[in-house]
Amino acid sequence: MRMANLFLLQLLNGAQFGILLFLVAAGLTLVFGIMDFINLAHGVLYMLGAYLMAMFALATGSFWLGLLLALGATLAVGLVLEWAVFRRLYDRPHLDQVLATFALLLILSEGVKILWGSAPLNVAMPELLSGSVPLAGPLRYPVYRIAIIAAGLATALGLWWLITRTRAGMLLRAGASNRPMVAALGVDISRLFMLVFALGAMLAGFAGALVSPVLSVDPGMGDQILILTFVVIVIGGVGSVKGAFAGALLVGIVDTVGRIFGPIWLKLVMDPAAAAQAGRVLAPMLIYLLMAAVLSWRPNGLFGRPS
Amino acid sequence: MSAAPKAAIALLVLMALVPPLAAAIGDPFLTVIATRMAVFAIAALSLDLILGYGALVSFGHAAYLGLGAYAVAVCARHGITDLVVQMAAGAGAAAVFAAVSGAISLRTRGIYFIMITLAFGQMAYFFFVSLSAYGGDDGTSLAARSTLLGRDWLENDTAFFYVVLACLALAYGGLHRLVHARFGRVLIGTRESELRMRAIGYRPFRYRLAAYVISGMICAVAGVLLANQTEYVSPAYMAWTRSGELIVMLLLGGIGTLAGAMAGALVTVGLEELLAGWSEHWRLGFGLILLAVVLWSPAGLAGLVRRLLPGDRA
Amino acid sequence: MTLLQVENLRKSYGALAVTDGLSLSVAEGELHAIIGPNGAGKTTLIAQLSGQLAPDSGTVRFGGADITRLDMASRVRAGLARSFQITTLMPAMTALENVALAVQGRSGSSFRFWRPVAREAALNDQAMDCLAQVGLADRAGRPAGAMSHGEKRQLELAVALACRPRLLLLDEPLAGTGPQEAEVLVGLLAALRGEVTMVLIEHDMEAVFALADRVSVLVYGQIIASGTPGAIRQDPAVRAAYLGEEAC
Ligand SMILES: Nc1ncnc2c1ncn2[C@@H]1O[C@H](COP(=O)(O)OP(=O)(O)OP(=O)(O)O)[C@@H](O)[C@H]1O
Ligand SMILES: [Mg+2]
């Protein structure tokens, strides 16, 4: 019974982590899919969202006002970056994109360190969402984490609506599968690109702002999430928002559950000391193994189109 | 002799003059920096083989640097201190990792390939982070440098530098032969047009994989030397930003020429040392320079120099 | 003797049947032209014959053996080479290197890491022969990327010839060439005729009727007529479906 409860708890934690990954991955996969553009600086936007949240929440004294301002600010940053750098790179080789966005990443993360220092920052939890609720038996779960899941799901729904039910979304889908066709329809591609970019930046910033009360805000947080996001996108299939959602939940849950249950399950087949050691080594590698497995089965990801 | 080998040989000769120069001006640190430059030049050369000649943008190359470095720590722990044996061990481990990860990554193209090599690099990184026997996150320091022919010659910085330089010369010479041999021409062909290669009877995958493995092995040798230079081994050697730096070296020197890869490594290490001397926030300046080069001079510093030279404007 | 035998080949993109139950046979030694309007599925057929695309169903037999499932490389080894409608060369390599690479593909292992390939006389001599054959001998040292469009078309052909094919699949070799260049290429094809079996896709009707032993007409993924140039010219179905639309 205790085991089942622990499992449920980890499943929820995994889902919550997955939802966050999805928020970051959604924008990135659209940018990849539609513009064939690789952006290593996307994780920085997530980090920036968290820092801006910390700054605005402190300045205004309100979580909600801070969140609003942080969202607006990351949107603005996304627009400026697109205007100043990214649009010069759309027609350049992937290598140039990699290098330029790598440079941006160095500049922005160092800039963050200069502005806010290297020490982790904390954001106060809003009163409304603090505390915990009973889950099953003696098990309780923090309200805030449930709120993250809910906010993420709502965003996912909103995205789904945007993509399947609106004209802009139709163009996005068409653009992802056939860029020349959309251009031939007389659509202003550069406006569309700018929109996707800014939206992606805002979603990443939103994810960063959301986790700021539960994680410490530090300059390394962007790097970690970026790589995980890549794994998510590769598993889900480049350009597929649906794939990003499935991949994000899969990665979130496998990573979280694997870290806790890996050693436990390994103990069933080997002696405890060896199991603990093997579990520690294997757990962080689990999602990469998952990715390798998915790719050797489907080289274009779960929902990717064959190239 | 064409221009490229001349430039490379000139570079190697100039580097060989560093220790006497350092002795003359009484600044032994110069030799240490030159050693670091030579080590990274080997790594950059190895990456240039797959990236410059094979158009395979690998973003996980630092993993091989780390595999080489840990080969030193693991061998030393088991009483094997010979440099050559350690190099063989590092290259062997790299070959296995490259063969397995390459066989999966090389099934993909473009953005997928970049992201997958990055992910495999991270996988190696996390493996060593969780290896508590070797210090985990913090890494572990080496008791001493490796031995050569049973003697501790490498403890002398100047001797060590010349050993590294010899390795660089060997790596350059070997790769120069390779890219001009049959194999190299096929590799360049896969870069130029995969479809055409298949239409004249080649299966690009096997040549790419072979290049990927060779490249990983050479980079592991650089890793063995890097561990010896710092006398320290840590997962930081395989951080993904390190892979990014290796690509930056190629960019700065001009991608797809071996002499350019070497020059790029020298410039990058030099620039880092210089900027780091000015400010702890040197990455900001480094990023700005990099961004400027990518946006305005994609042919690298070599291209910039060429453009600025008078009378060379076509 | 039949060299190439295609039976009931099908390939669809979604609802569009680009190859729609196509059957074709090419006899050893003949120059078999395939004509058809734009979008008829000619390039898609070549892609399936060369192994670049897998058909949904149907079989391709070459020299009696079923090659439907073989990849491109094995088909080249078996003696099937092709040229591309859209020039597909190694732009950074010289003309000679482009051709020598094709020669190398059928002469021994490419896992050789030490000897400079540029000094392999056997490769260079054969490559030079192919270049001379298409009239590019004096362009050997020029990078493919820096050649004129017509020269690229000639080089495209030289590369295919360097594979020493039994069957040459030519996808619009004259596409985009000027009158003089076209003349050179037509002369070359006439000279090759009889030596190599060829499947020639071409929009230039004058060239087709001058060169072909047999002509097949491909419309909407199906061969609607097949016969000697004279018979095809007279075929009412062909005139209605195809020639009627053309100015010739
Ligand atoms: N990958 C693809 N996906 C969808 N449709 C395709 C694809 N490739 C080709 N088609 C369609 O198949 C049809 C046949 O194309 P194909 O290139 O074989 O024609 P073709 O006879 O060579 O024409 P042309 O004379 O212009 O070269 C065209 O309508 C084309 O739009
Ligand atoms: Mg065609």
GROMACS .gro file of N, CA and C in nm, chain C residues 103 115-128:
model
   45
  724VAL      N    1   3.410   0.612  -6.044
  724VAL     CA    2   3.497   0.500  -6.083
  724VAL      C    3   3.541   0.424  -5.959
  736ARG      N    4   4.696   0.633  -4.891
  736ARG     CA    5   4.748   0.673  -5.022
  736ARG      C    6   4.666   0.786  -5.081
  737PRO      N    7   4.729   0.892  -5.133
  737PRO     CA    8   4.652   1.002  -5.192
  737PRO      C    9   4.572   0.954  -5.312
  738VAL      N   10   4.444   0.974  -5.307
  738VAL     CA   11   4.359   0.923  -5.413
  738VAL      C   12   4.381   1.003  -5.542
  739ALA      N   13   4.423   1.128  -5.527
  739ALA     CA   14   4.443   1.211  -5.646
  739ALA      C   15   4.552   1.154  -5.735
  740ARG      N   16   4.639   1.068  -5.677
  740ARG     CA   17   4.749   1.014  -5.756
  740ARG      C   18   4.723   0.871  -5.803
  741GLU      N   19   4.600   0.825  -5.786
  741GLU     CA   20   4.568   0.691  -5.836
  741GLU      C   21   4.540   0.699  -5.986
  742ALA      N   22   4.640   0.660  -6.064
  742ALA     CA   23   4.631   0.676  -6.209
  742ALA      C   24   4.513   0.599  -6.266
  743ALA      N   25   4.487   0.481  -6.212
  743ALA     CA   26   4.380   0.398  -6.268
  743ALA      C   27   4.246   0.471  -6.261
  744LEU      N   28   4.222   0.536  -6.147
  744LEU     CA   29   4.096   0.610  -6.132
  744LEU      C   30   4.092   0.730  -6.226
  745ASN      N   31   4.202   0.805  -6.225
  745ASN     CA   32   4.205   0.927  -6.305
  745ASN      C   33   4.193   0.899  -6.454
  746ASP      N   34   4.262   0.793  -6.500
  746ASP     CA   35   4.258   0.763  -6.644
  746ASP      C   36   4.117   0.729  -6.689
  747GLN      N   37   4.052   0.642  -6.612
  747GLN     CA   38   3.916   0.605  -6.651
  747GLN      C   39   3.824   0.726  -6.644
  748ALA      N   40   3.844   0.810  -6.542
  748ALA     CA   41   3.759   0.928  -6.528
  748ALA      C   42   3.781   1.022  -6.647
  749MET      N   43   3.909   1.037  -6.687
  749MET     CA   44   3.939   1.124  -6.801
  749MET      C   45   3.871   1.072  -6.927
   0.00000   0.00000   0.00000
